[in-house]
Tab-separated table of C-alpha atoms in Angstrom:
chain	number	residue	atom	x	y	z
V	1	MET	CA	190.181	105.810	132.438
V	2	ALA	CA	188.347	107.144	129.372
V	3	ASN	CA	185.060	105.549	128.369
V	4	ILE	CA	185.675	104.479	124.766
V	5	PRO	CA	182.581	103.455	122.779
V	6	LYS	CA	182.287	99.946	121.434
V	7	PRO	CA	182.560	99.730	117.622
V	8	LYS	CA	179.193	99.793	115.873
V	9	THR	CA	179.618	96.616	113.820
V	10	TYR	CA	175.988	95.514	113.356
V	11	ASN	CA	176.910	91.862	113.153
V	12	ASN	CA	173.305	90.995	112.246
V	13	VAL	CA	173.648	92.905	108.946
V	14	ALA	CA	175.469	91.267	106.029
V	15	LYS	CA	179.042	92.366	105.395
V	16	ASP	CA	179.165	90.676	101.975
V	17	GLN	CA	176.673	92.887	100.169
V	18	HIS	CA	175.189	91.983	96.783
V	19	TYR	CA	175.037	94.335	93.813
V	20	VAL	CA	172.814	91.767	92.076
V	21	PRO	CA	170.324	90.743	94.798
V	22	ARG	CA	170.036	87.116	95.835
V	23	CYS	CA	166.233	87.442	95.781
V	24	TYR	CA	166.554	88.113	92.051
V	25	MET	CA	169.087	85.364	91.269
V	26	LYS	CA	167.162	82.622	93.097
V	27	ALA	CA	164.678	82.389	90.211
V	28	TRP	CA	167.502	80.679	88.249
V	29	ALA	CA	168.254	78.246	91.084
V	30	HIS	CA	168.643	74.487	90.673
V	31	PRO	CA	165.328	72.627	90.531
V	32	SER	CA	166.207	70.953	93.808
V	33	LYS	CA	165.782	71.432	97.533
V	34	ASN	CA	168.578	74.011	97.700
V	35	GLU	CA	167.196	77.214	96.188
V	36	ASP	CA	170.538	79.054	96.599
V	37	LYS	CA	172.462	76.893	94.080
V	38	ILE	CA	172.820	78.218	90.536
V	39	TRP	CA	174.873	77.576	87.396
V	40	ILE	CA	177.173	80.287	86.056
V	41	PHE	CA	179.476	80.848	83.101
V	42	LYS	CA	182.283	83.411	83.354
V	43	LYS	CA	183.010	85.044	80.020
V	44	SER	CA	186.596	85.680	81.100
V	45	VAL	CA	187.407	82.096	80.041
V	46	LEU	CA	186.782	83.143	76.430
V	47	ASP	CA	190.156	84.911	76.601
V	48	SER	CA	191.860	81.576	77.341
V	49	PRO	CA	190.501	79.042	74.819
V	50	GLU	CA	192.748	76.298	76.171
V	51	LYS	CA	190.975	76.552	79.539
V	52	ASN	CA	187.457	76.831	78.149
V	53	ASP	CA	185.506	73.576	78.085
V	54	TRP	CA	182.127	75.417	77.903
V	55	LYS	CA	181.010	73.777	81.140
V	56	LEU	CA	178.880	75.633	83.668
V	57	GLU	CA	180.146	76.149	87.175
V	58	PRO	CA	177.864	75.362	90.138
V	59	THR	CA	177.871	77.982	92.866
V	60	SER	CA	175.711	79.657	95.496
V	61	THR	CA	173.945	83.006	95.314
V	62	ASP	CA	175.837	83.869	98.507
V	63	LYS	CA	179.180	83.620	96.709
V	64	ILE	CA	178.725	85.750	93.588
V	65	MET	CA	177.706	89.300	92.610
V	66	TYR	CA	178.774	90.824	95.930
V	67	GLU	CA	181.426	93.108	97.332
V	68	ARG	CA	182.562	93.417	100.931
V	69	GLY	CA	180.896	96.449	102.511
V	70	ILE	CA	179.870	98.030	99.212
V	71	TYR	CA	176.926	99.845	100.858
V	72	ASN	CA	178.567	100.641	104.205
V	73	ILE	CA	179.114	104.228	105.329
V	74	LYS	CA	182.212	104.579	107.524
V	75	ALA	CA	184.085	107.340	109.331
V	76	ASN	CA	186.401	107.898	106.347
V	77	SER	CA	183.714	107.711	103.630
V	78	ILE	CA	183.666	110.557	101.117
V	79	TYR	CA	179.901	110.796	101.471
V	80	ILE	CA	178.376	110.605	104.938
V	81	PRO	CA	174.669	111.410	105.431
V	82	ASP	CA	173.692	113.323	108.557
V	83	GLU	CA	172.295	110.197	110.202
V	84	ALA	CA	175.585	108.335	109.813
V	85	LEU	CA	177.642	111.364	110.825
V	86	ASP	CA	175.695	111.614	114.060
V	87	GLU	CA	175.822	107.902	114.832
V	88	ILE	CA	179.548	107.471	114.228
V	89	TYR	CA	181.003	110.736	115.494
V	90	ARG	CA	178.665	111.911	118.282
V	91	PRO	CA	180.315	109.779	121.030
V	92	LEU	CA	183.543	111.770	120.436
V	93	LEU	CA	181.924	115.058	121.496
V	94	GLU	CA	182.312	114.089	125.165
V	95	TYR	CA	186.108	114.351	124.801
V	96	ASN	CA	188.309	117.427	124.459
V	97	ILE	CA	189.807	117.049	120.994
V	98	SER	CA	191.862	119.567	119.068
V	99	PHE	CA	194.078	119.700	116.013
V	100	SER	CA	196.509	122.493	115.193
V	101	ASN	CA	194.826	124.796	117.763
V	102	ILE	CA	191.368	124.039	116.314
V	103	LYS	CA	188.856	122.653	118.773
V	104	LEU	CA	187.071	119.722	117.154
V	105	ASN	CA	183.813	120.267	119.008
V	106	THR	CA	181.309	119.636	116.203
V	107	LEU	CA	180.473	116.591	114.165
V	108	GLU	CA	181.528	118.372	110.980
V	109	LEU	CA	184.956	119.330	112.343
V	110	LEU	CA	185.604	115.828	113.637
V	111	ARG	CA	184.828	114.418	110.221
V	112	LYS	CA	186.830	117.064	108.369
V	113	TYR	CA	189.995	116.423	110.356
V	114	TYR	CA	189.604	112.681	110.827
V	115	PRO	CA	192.397	112.001	108.265
V	116	GLU	CA	194.730	113.816	110.708
V	117	PHE	CA	193.784	111.567	113.631
V	118	ALA	CA	197.428	110.744	114.388
V	119	ARG	CA	198.008	114.461	115.144
V	120	TRP	CA	194.903	114.972	117.256
V	121	THR	CA	195.310	116.087	120.864
V	122	ILE	CA	192.781	114.044	122.826
V	123	ALA	CA	191.799	114.358	126.475
V	124	ASP	CA	188.907	113.027	128.498
V	125	TRP	CA	186.091	115.347	129.619
V	126	ASP	CA	188.072	116.217	132.786
V	127	GLY	CA	191.221	117.115	130.845
V	128	THR	CA	193.084	113.848	131.412
V	129	PRO	CA	195.152	113.102	128.284
V	130	PHE	CA	194.429	109.846	126.489
V	131	THR	CA	196.951	107.095	126.900
V	132	ARG	CA	198.363	105.388	123.806
V	133	ALA	CA	196.110	102.406	124.495
V	134	GLU	CA	193.041	104.669	124.682
V	135	ARG	CA	194.000	106.416	121.437
V	136	ASN	CA	194.378	103.047	119.733
V	137	GLU	CA	191.017	101.907	121.075
V	138	LEU	CA	189.321	105.081	119.821
V	139	LYS	CA	191.036	104.687	116.450
V	140	ARG	CA	189.742	101.127	116.254
V	141	TYR	CA	186.219	102.363	117.041
V	142	LEU	CA	186.384	104.778	114.093
V	143	ASN	CA	187.988	102.249	111.751
V	144	VAL	CA	185.576	99.417	112.474
V	145	SER	CA	182.240	101.208	112.995
V	146	ARG	CA	179.836	101.269	110.066
V	147	TRP	CA	176.421	102.675	109.240
V	148	PRO	CA	174.619	99.825	107.409
V	149	ASP	CA	171.234	101.423	106.718
V	150	ILE	CA	171.569	101.233	102.920
V	151	GLU	CA	172.023	97.455	103.030
V	152	VAL	CA	169.168	97.160	105.549
V	153	ASN	CA	166.840	99.323	103.459
V	154	TRP	CA	167.468	97.378	100.240
V	155	GLY	CA	165.833	94.448	101.980
V	156	ARG	CA	163.189	96.443	103.799
V	157	PHE	CA	161.849	98.440	100.855
V	158	TYR	CA	162.636	96.319	97.808
V	159	GLU	CA	164.300	92.910	98.063
V	160	ASP	CA	161.868	91.367	100.550
V	161	LYS	CA	158.967	92.327	98.288
V	162	TRP	CA	160.483	91.473	94.898
V	163	TRP	CA	159.555	87.837	94.427
V	164	ARG	CA	155.879	88.145	95.334
V	165	PHE	CA	155.595	91.311	93.226
V	166	ILE	CA	157.157	89.923	90.047
V	167	GLN	CA	155.198	86.658	90.339
V	168	SER	CA	152.000	88.711	90.453
V	169	ILE	CA	153.052	90.701	87.373
V	170	GLU	CA	153.996	87.590	85.415
V	171	LEU	CA	150.714	85.901	86.324
V	172	LYS	CA	148.728	88.875	84.985
V	173	VAL	CA	150.788	88.909	81.782
V	174	ASN	CA	150.235	85.181	81.212
V	175	LEU	CA	146.502	85.494	81.871
V	176	THR	CA	146.303	88.269	79.302
V	177	TYR	CA	148.066	86.101	76.734
V	178	ILE	CA	145.884	83.057	77.448
V	179	GLN	CA	142.523	84.865	77.581
V	180	ASN	CA	142.951	87.086	74.530
V	181	ASP	CA	143.471	86.053	70.954
V	182	SER	CA	145.078	89.402	70.183
V	183	SER	CA	148.497	90.172	71.642
V	184	GLN	CA	147.545	93.868	71.412
V	185	SER	CA	145.644	93.424	74.675
V	186	THR	CA	147.106	95.216	77.672
V	187	PRO	CA	147.753	93.228	80.873
V	188	ASP	CA	145.614	94.184	83.849
V	189	ILE	CA	148.487	95.970	85.587
V	190	THR	CA	147.856	99.147	87.568
V	191	GLN	CA	149.764	102.372	87.041
V	192	ASP	CA	151.346	101.964	90.474
V	193	GLU	CA	152.563	98.515	89.469
V	194	ILE	CA	153.943	99.900	86.189
V	195	ARG	CA	155.804	102.563	88.158
V	196	LEU	CA	157.199	100.074	90.694
V	197	LEU	CA	158.236	97.689	87.920
V	198	MET	CA	160.164	100.478	86.213
V	199	LYS	CA	161.747	101.445	89.521
V	200	TYR	CA	162.932	97.873	90.078
V	201	CYS	CA	164.316	97.872	86.534
V	202	LEU	CA	166.331	101.034	87.203
V	203	ILE	CA	167.420	99.971	90.699
V	204	TYR	CA	168.850	96.720	89.343
V	205	SER	CA	170.596	98.777	86.672
V	206	TRP	CA	172.097	101.291	89.125
V	207	ARG	CA	173.222	98.586	91.531
V	208	SER	CA	174.841	96.435	88.869
V	209	LYS	CA	178.466	97.222	88.087
V	210	LYS	CA	177.771	96.409	84.446
V	211	GLY	CA	174.545	98.385	84.179
V	212	ASN	CA	173.433	102.015	84.249
V	213	GLU	CA	175.092	103.007	80.969
V	214	ILE	CA	173.702	106.565	81.078
V	215	PHE	CA	175.187	107.297	84.508
V	216	ASN	CA	178.481	105.593	83.668
V	217	GLU	CA	178.935	107.562	80.443
V	218	ALA	CA	178.145	110.870	82.157
V	219	PHE	CA	180.432	110.143	85.105
V	220	ASP	CA	183.280	108.995	82.867
V	221	LEU	CA	183.067	112.252	80.899
V	222	VAL	CA	183.029	114.448	84.009
V	223	PHE	CA	185.927	112.519	85.546
V	224	MET	CA	187.951	112.772	82.339
V	225	LEU	CA	187.512	116.569	82.295
V	226	MET	CA	188.494	116.991	85.941
V	227	GLU	CA	191.946	118.314	86.716
V	228	SER	CA	194.105	115.592	88.192
V	229	PRO	CA	195.188	116.192	91.787
V	230	ASN	CA	198.840	117.009	92.431
V	231	MET	CA	200.277	113.620	93.375
V	232	GLN	CA	203.926	112.639	93.788
V	233	LEU	CA	203.987	109.241	92.101
V	234	SER	CA	206.922	107.195	90.917
V	235	SER	CA	205.595	105.516	87.783
V	236	GLU	CA	202.869	105.419	85.171
V	237	CYS	CA	201.525	102.331	86.924
V	238	ASP	CA	201.219	104.281	90.188
V	239	ILE	CA	199.384	107.078	88.364
V	240	ARG	CA	196.907	104.649	86.816
V	241	GLU	CA	196.267	102.971	90.164
V	242	ALA	CA	195.831	106.311	91.932
V	243	LYS	CA	193.396	107.581	89.306
V	244	LYS	CA	191.417	104.346	89.478
V	245	SER	CA	191.217	104.652	93.262
V	246	ILE	CA	189.949	108.234	93.023
V	247	TYR	CA	187.521	107.262	90.245
V	248	ASP	CA	186.109	104.330	92.229
V	249	SER	CA	185.815	106.350	95.450
V	250	MET	CA	184.029	109.282	93.818
V	251	LYS	CA	181.667	107.062	91.885
V	252	LYS	CA	180.815	105.057	94.998
V	253	ALA	CA	180.128	108.262	96.964
V	254	ILE	CA	177.707	109.542	94.312
V	255	LEU	CA	175.858	106.228	94.156
V	256	LEU	CA	175.580	105.939	97.942
V	257	LYS	CA	174.146	109.452	98.092
V	258	GLU	CA	171.524	108.496	95.510
V	259	TYR	CA	170.569	105.362	97.430
V	260	VAL	CA	170.114	107.302	100.682
V	261	SER	CA	167.968	109.829	98.811
V	262	LEU	CA	165.902	107.003	97.319
V	263	PHE	CA	165.140	105.536	100.734
V	264	ASN	CA	164.552	108.855	102.495
V	265	HIS	CA	162.219	110.431	99.950
V	266	GLY	CA	158.664	109.835	101.064
V	267	HIS	CA	159.836	108.938	104.561
V	268	LYS	CA	161.569	112.192	105.545
V	269	SER	CA	160.280	115.546	104.381
V	270	ASP	CA	163.715	117.177	104.072
V	271	HIS	CA	164.841	114.944	101.213
V	272	GLY	CA	163.986	115.548	97.566
V	273	LYS	CA	163.482	112.974	94.865
V	274	SER	CA	166.383	110.731	93.996
V	275	LYS	CA	167.597	110.514	90.419
V	276	ILE	CA	166.234	106.971	90.262
V	277	GLU	CA	162.745	108.270	91.026
V	278	THR	CA	163.118	111.145	88.565
V	279	MET	CA	164.280	108.745	85.844
V	280	THR	CA	161.373	106.418	86.669
V	281	GLU	CA	158.875	109.199	85.989
V	282	GLN	CA	160.656	110.276	82.803
V	283	TYR	CA	160.803	106.742	81.404
V	284	ILE	CA	157.133	106.099	82.204
V	285	LYS	CA	156.117	109.252	80.311
V	286	ARG	CA	157.873	108.290	77.096
V	287	MET	CA	158.293	104.501	77.199
V	288	LYS	CA	155.983	101.522	77.471
V	289	PRO	CA	156.664	97.961	78.600
V	290	VAL	CA	156.376	95.088	76.156
V	291	PHE	CA	156.207	91.713	77.886
V	292	LEU	CA	158.109	88.852	76.240
V	293	LEU	CA	157.193	85.383	77.470
V	294	THR	CA	158.799	81.973	77.215
V	295	ASP	CA	158.464	78.749	79.227
V	296	ASP	CA	160.586	76.623	81.554
V	297	THR	CA	161.752	74.372	78.710
V	298	ASN	CA	163.378	77.315	76.921
V	299	PRO	CA	164.201	79.918	79.582
V	300	PHE	CA	165.991	83.238	79.436
V	301	ILE	CA	169.444	83.420	80.939
V	302	THR	CA	170.539	86.445	82.994
V	303	SER	CA	173.806	88.004	84.101
V	304	ASP	CA	175.499	90.564	86.322
V	305	ALA	CA	173.632	93.139	84.179
V	306	PRO	CA	169.921	92.307	84.678
V	307	THR	CA	169.046	95.574	82.906
V	308	PHE	CA	170.801	96.962	79.829
V	309	MET	CA	170.199	99.146	76.780
V	310	ILE	CA	170.273	98.224	73.088
V	311	ASP	CA	169.973	100.249	69.902
V	312	ASP	CA	166.633	99.809	68.164
V	313	ASN	CA	165.677	100.175	64.502
V	314	TYR	CA	164.442	103.744	64.959
V	315	GLY	CA	167.640	105.465	66.044
V	316	THR	CA	166.824	105.348	69.752
V	317	LYS	CA	167.581	102.937	72.589
V	318	ASP	CA	165.404	100.249	74.143
V	319	LEU	CA	165.736	99.182	77.756
V	320	LEU	CA	165.734	95.432	78.436
V	321	PHE	CA	165.004	93.964	81.852
V	322	VAL	CA	165.385	90.223	82.421
V	323	ALA	CA	162.750	89.852	85.129
V	324	THR	CA	162.564	86.047	85.493
V	325	PRO	CA	163.633	82.977	83.494
V	326	THR	CA	160.278	83.160	81.684
V	327	LEU	CA	159.672	86.931	81.480
V	328	LEU	CA	161.733	89.602	79.759
V	329	ILE	CA	160.441	93.193	79.703
V	330	LYS	CA	161.367	95.467	76.830
V	331	TYR	CA	160.790	99.189	77.271
V	332	LEU	CA	160.442	101.128	74.047
V	333	SER	CA	158.990	104.406	72.813
V	334	LYS	CA	155.239	104.850	73.203
V	335	ASN	CA	155.194	106.047	69.602
V	336	ILE	CA	156.041	102.562	68.334
V	337	ASP	CA	153.028	100.418	67.510
V	338	CYS	CA	153.634	96.809	68.524
V	339	ALA	CA	152.180	93.939	70.511
V	340	ASN	CA	152.052	94.408	74.279
V	341	VAL	CA	152.495	90.697	75.028
V	342	ASN	CA	154.482	88.218	72.941
V	343	LYS	CA	155.128	84.505	73.366
V	344	LEU	CA	158.560	83.982	71.827
V	345	SER	CA	159.757	81.143	69.657
V	346	ALA	CA	162.940	79.203	70.483
V	347	ASN	CA	164.920	81.250	67.946
V	348	GLU	CA	163.617	84.511	69.401
V	349	VAL	CA	164.595	83.435	72.916
V	350	LEU	CA	168.065	82.572	71.620
V	351	TYR	CA	168.305	86.038	70.034
V	352	TYR	CA	167.620	87.716	73.381
V	353	ASN	CA	169.855	85.300	75.291
V	354	ARG	CA	172.705	86.274	72.982
V	355	LEU	CA	172.045	89.934	73.782
V	356	ILE	CA	172.067	89.128	77.495
V	357	ALA	CA	175.351	87.224	77.104
V	358	LYS	CA	176.858	90.123	75.176
V	359	HIS	CA	176.125	92.671	77.903
V	360	GLY	CA	177.095	90.602	80.964
V	361	ASP	CA	180.401	89.247	82.258
V	362	THR	CA	179.060	86.448	84.454
V	363	LEU	CA	176.088	84.563	83.032
V	364	ILE	CA	173.479	82.818	85.187
V	365	ILE	CA	171.828	79.854	83.504
V	366	LYS	CA	168.996	77.677	84.791
V	367	ASP	CA	169.944	74.407	83.059
V	368	GLU	CA	173.399	72.868	83.558
V	369	ASN	CA	173.119	71.239	80.122
V	370	TYR	CA	172.503	74.530	78.343
V	371	ASP	CA	174.503	75.005	75.115
V	372	VAL	CA	176.599	77.994	76.179
V	373	ARG	CA	178.706	77.813	73.030
V	374	GLY	CA	175.583	78.673	71.019
V	375	LEU	CA	175.450	82.099	72.673
V	376	PHE	CA	178.720	83.170	71.039
V	377	VAL	CA	178.560	81.789	67.487
């Protein structure tokens, strides 16, 4: 009887994986013992006025801003890094597998012809053909196994460190505001902290489905110019669904590749800089952070787009990052002369909250009695 490997399920790693991290959302949690409970408002109700009572919905950070297996690499993934390829497919090298007279005796060949699994000829190492039950068990191994390192590394390198880091930054910004009469003073933040803060800003943008406008615009243009594959489809609806599936799959593959590159650079010498790191350096060279403060009585809201871009008054774009309920960071050109730290008035906070509401689909709000209607008038 063939020795079929057990599926690599990694049950200790989350299957519901967040594109807006829970460590970020918890800053908007209820002021109670349960730090996972938050208030949300879904803008989709604006399309159905009869159903909209402007009330906030209580929920948990576990139950929003996630997608099942969004960061998993599997046997049929378009993009598979070498580490995942080895982990998932190597156990199959002990069998004699062929397809259409091609011996599938390398990891690359096994992956290439995996879509033709039903037509594989499979025998054990001693030449004994696989039974139907053994084929089904091997198929299940390939279907179920996953490589979860991206999800693991989000926590390891970034999420686990976020809250302590941003609290430290906000403390330094507040001390600067309190100790100096002039808001032109620069917070005592190191260059490494500035770089890491920008990286967090861009990571939250890339991970968010609503964020990363630059990447989305570029990808949409490239996809639009691509020649459509030759597909036998019965209706316009089928064509739209097929194109959306291809679009989503290609976009996901590109993003997963960037995330692997982000984690590997600096840890493995054979990986170059990720685009997130390259963009971090470029933004730091030409943009500066302006720290906008408020207090707990008049907090910022946030959304499924923690980072977004707005047009400024100089014909360029500013990058806004809602860091906490009391700190919003605005990145703008270094050529613009302005205060480095600002304590905002209630009307100024409302102005930015309206921008946040405009760019997000699901709003996260700290106070259940917040006047949501005022964001859209």
